[in-house]
CSV table of C-alpha atoms in Angstrom, one decimal:
chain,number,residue,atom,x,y,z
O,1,UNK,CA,134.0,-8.3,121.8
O,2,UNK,CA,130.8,-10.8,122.4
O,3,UNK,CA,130.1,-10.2,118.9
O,4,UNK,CA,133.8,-11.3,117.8
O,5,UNK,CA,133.8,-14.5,120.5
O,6,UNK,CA,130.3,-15.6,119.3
O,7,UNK,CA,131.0,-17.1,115.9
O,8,UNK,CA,134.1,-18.0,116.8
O,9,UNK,CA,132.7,-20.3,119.8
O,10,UNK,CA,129.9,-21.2,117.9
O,11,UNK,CA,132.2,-22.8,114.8
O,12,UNK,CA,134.2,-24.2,117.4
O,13,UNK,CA,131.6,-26.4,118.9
O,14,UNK,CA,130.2,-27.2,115.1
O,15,UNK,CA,133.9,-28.6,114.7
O,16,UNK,CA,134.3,-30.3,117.4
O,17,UNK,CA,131.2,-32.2,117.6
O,18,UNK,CA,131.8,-33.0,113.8
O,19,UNK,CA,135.4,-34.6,114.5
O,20,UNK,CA,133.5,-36.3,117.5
O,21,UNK,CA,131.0,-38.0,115.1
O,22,UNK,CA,133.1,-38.7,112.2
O,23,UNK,CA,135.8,-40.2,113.8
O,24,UNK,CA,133.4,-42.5,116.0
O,25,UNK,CA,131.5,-43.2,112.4
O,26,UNK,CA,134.9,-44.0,110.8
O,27,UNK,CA,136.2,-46.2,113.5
O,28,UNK,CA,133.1,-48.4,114.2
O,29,UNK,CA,132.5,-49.4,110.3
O,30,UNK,CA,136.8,-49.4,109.4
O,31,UNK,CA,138.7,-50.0,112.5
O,32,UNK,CA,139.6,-52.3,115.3
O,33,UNK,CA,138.5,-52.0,118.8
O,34,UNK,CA,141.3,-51.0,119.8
O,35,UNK,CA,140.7,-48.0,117.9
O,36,UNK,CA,137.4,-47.7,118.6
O,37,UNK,CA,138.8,-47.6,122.4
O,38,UNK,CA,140.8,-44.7,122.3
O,39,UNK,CA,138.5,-42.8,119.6
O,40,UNK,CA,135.9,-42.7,122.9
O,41,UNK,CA,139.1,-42.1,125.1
O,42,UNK,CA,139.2,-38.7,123.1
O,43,UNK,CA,136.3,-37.7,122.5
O,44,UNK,CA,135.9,-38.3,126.5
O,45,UNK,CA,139.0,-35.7,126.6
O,46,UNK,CA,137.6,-33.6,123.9
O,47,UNK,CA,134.5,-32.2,126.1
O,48,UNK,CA,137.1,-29.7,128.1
O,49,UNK,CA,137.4,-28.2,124.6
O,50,UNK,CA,133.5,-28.5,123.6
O,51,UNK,CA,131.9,-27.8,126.8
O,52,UNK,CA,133.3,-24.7,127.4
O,53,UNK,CA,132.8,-23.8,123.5
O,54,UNK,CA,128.7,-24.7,124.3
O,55,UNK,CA,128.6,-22.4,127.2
O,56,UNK,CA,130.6,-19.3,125.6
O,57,UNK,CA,128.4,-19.8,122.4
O,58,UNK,CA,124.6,-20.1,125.0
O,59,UNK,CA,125.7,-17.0,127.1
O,60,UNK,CA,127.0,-15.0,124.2
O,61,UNK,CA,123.8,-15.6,122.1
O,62,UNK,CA,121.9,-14.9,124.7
O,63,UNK,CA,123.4,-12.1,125.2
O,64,UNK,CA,123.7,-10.8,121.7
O,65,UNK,CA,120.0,-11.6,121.1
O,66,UNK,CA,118.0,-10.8,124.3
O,67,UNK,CA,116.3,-8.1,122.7
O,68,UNK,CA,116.0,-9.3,119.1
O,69,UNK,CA,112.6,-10.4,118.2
O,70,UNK,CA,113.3,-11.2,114.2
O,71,UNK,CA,112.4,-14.3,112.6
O,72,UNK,CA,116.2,-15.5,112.6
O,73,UNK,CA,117.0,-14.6,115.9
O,74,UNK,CA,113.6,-16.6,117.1
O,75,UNK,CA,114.4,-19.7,115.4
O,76,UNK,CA,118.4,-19.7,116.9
O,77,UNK,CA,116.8,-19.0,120.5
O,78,UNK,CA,114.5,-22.2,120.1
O,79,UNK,CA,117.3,-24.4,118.5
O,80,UNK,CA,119.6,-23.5,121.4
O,81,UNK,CA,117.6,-25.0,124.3
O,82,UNK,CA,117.9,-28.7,122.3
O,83,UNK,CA,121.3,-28.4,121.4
O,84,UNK,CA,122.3,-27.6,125.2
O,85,UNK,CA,119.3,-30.7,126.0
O,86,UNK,CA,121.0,-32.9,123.6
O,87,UNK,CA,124.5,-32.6,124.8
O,88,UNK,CA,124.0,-32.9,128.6
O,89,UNK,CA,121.2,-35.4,128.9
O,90,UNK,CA,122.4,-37.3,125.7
O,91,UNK,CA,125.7,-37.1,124.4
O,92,UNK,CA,127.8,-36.2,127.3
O,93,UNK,CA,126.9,-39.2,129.4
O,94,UNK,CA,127.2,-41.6,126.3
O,95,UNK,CA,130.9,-40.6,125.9
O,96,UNK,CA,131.0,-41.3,128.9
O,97,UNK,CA,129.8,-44.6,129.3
O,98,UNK,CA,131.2,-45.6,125.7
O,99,UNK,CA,134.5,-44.6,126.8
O,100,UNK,CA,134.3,-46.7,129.7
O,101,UNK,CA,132.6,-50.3,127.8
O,102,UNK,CA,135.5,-49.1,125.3
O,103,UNK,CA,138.3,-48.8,127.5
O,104,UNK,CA,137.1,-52.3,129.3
O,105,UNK,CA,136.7,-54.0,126.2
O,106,UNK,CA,132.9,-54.6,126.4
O,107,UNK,CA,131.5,-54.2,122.9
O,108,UNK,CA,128.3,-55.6,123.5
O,109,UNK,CA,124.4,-54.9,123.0
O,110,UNK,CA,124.2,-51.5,125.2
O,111,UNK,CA,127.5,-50.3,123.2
O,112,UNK,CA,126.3,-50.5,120.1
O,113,UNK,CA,122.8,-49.3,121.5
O,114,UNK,CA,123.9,-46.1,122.9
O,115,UNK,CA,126.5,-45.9,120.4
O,116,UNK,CA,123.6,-45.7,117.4
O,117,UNK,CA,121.7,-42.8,119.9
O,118,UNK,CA,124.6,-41.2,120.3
O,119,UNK,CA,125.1,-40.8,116.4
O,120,UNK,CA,121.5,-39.6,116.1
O,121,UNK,CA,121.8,-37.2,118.7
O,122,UNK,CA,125.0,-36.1,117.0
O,123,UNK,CA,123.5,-35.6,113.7
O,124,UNK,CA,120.7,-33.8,115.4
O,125,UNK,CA,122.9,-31.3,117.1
O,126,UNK,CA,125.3,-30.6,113.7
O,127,UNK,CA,121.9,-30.1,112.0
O,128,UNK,CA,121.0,-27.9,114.5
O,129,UNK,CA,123.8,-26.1,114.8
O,130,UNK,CA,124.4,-25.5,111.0
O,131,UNK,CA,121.6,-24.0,110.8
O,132,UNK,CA,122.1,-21.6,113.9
O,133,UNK,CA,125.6,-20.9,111.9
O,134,UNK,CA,123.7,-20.5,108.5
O,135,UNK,CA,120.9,-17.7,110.5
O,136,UNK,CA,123.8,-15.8,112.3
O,137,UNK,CA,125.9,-15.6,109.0
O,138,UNK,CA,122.3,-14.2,107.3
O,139,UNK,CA,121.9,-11.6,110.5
O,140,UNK,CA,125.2,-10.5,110.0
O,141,UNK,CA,124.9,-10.2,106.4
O,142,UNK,CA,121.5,-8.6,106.5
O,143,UNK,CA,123.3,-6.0,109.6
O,144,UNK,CA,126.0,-4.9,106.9
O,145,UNK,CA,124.0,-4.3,104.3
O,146,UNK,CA,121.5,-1.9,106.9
O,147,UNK,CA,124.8,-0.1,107.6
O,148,UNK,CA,125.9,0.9,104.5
């Protein structure tokens, strides 16, 4: 069952943070405030869906890979401690506080500031991630091929 729930959490989150960062992109360099507004107003809304995604895909990992000492499995138990870093001390409380100088139309200096580290810190969590993705799809690959 972990094994099932793993990827499936894990491409969830990928997803999620992806829609997160390209519709914040899109709407700061094509649309109004407005739009920008209620972009942070769902992203903000969004979490319920990514946080629990984050958590399932840590605890699962970390389950599936307590005992694994390969290369791949190595590298995606050092990725995870940033990405779960990033999120909470970075880009959970700047959707948070975007959402808020969103909603109350205050698009000034410390928007745009936290919005550019929140972009980075985006990035640096997709990156992340796709290449946790990429590692467990070569694990699973290299598992099948053992087995036959």
């Amino acid at each position: 069952m972990i094994k099932s729930i793993h990827p499936v959490a894990g491409i969830i989150g990928f997803l999620t943070i992806f829609v997160f960062w390209t519709s914040t992109l899109y709407s700061e360099l094509f649309a109004t405030h407005a739009t920008v507004a209620v972009v942070k107003s769902m992203i903000v809304s969004g979490l319920c869906i990514l946080v629990p995604a984050m958590v399932i895909v840590g605890a699962s990992g970390m389950s599936l890979g307590r005992r694994r000492k390969d290369a791949l499995a190595l590298a995606k138990k050092k990725r995870m401690p940033i990405i779960a870093m990033n999120g909470l001390l970075i880009l959970i409380p700047a959707a948070i506080f975007l959402n808020a100088k969103a909603s109350a139309g205050s698009f000034d200096i410390s928007f745009y500031a936290v919005q550019v580290v929140e972009l980075l810190a985006g990035a640096t969590n997709l990156t992340l991630m796709g290449l946790s993705i990429r590692d467990g799809r070569a694990m699973t690959a290299r598992k099948r091929r053992a087995g036959r």
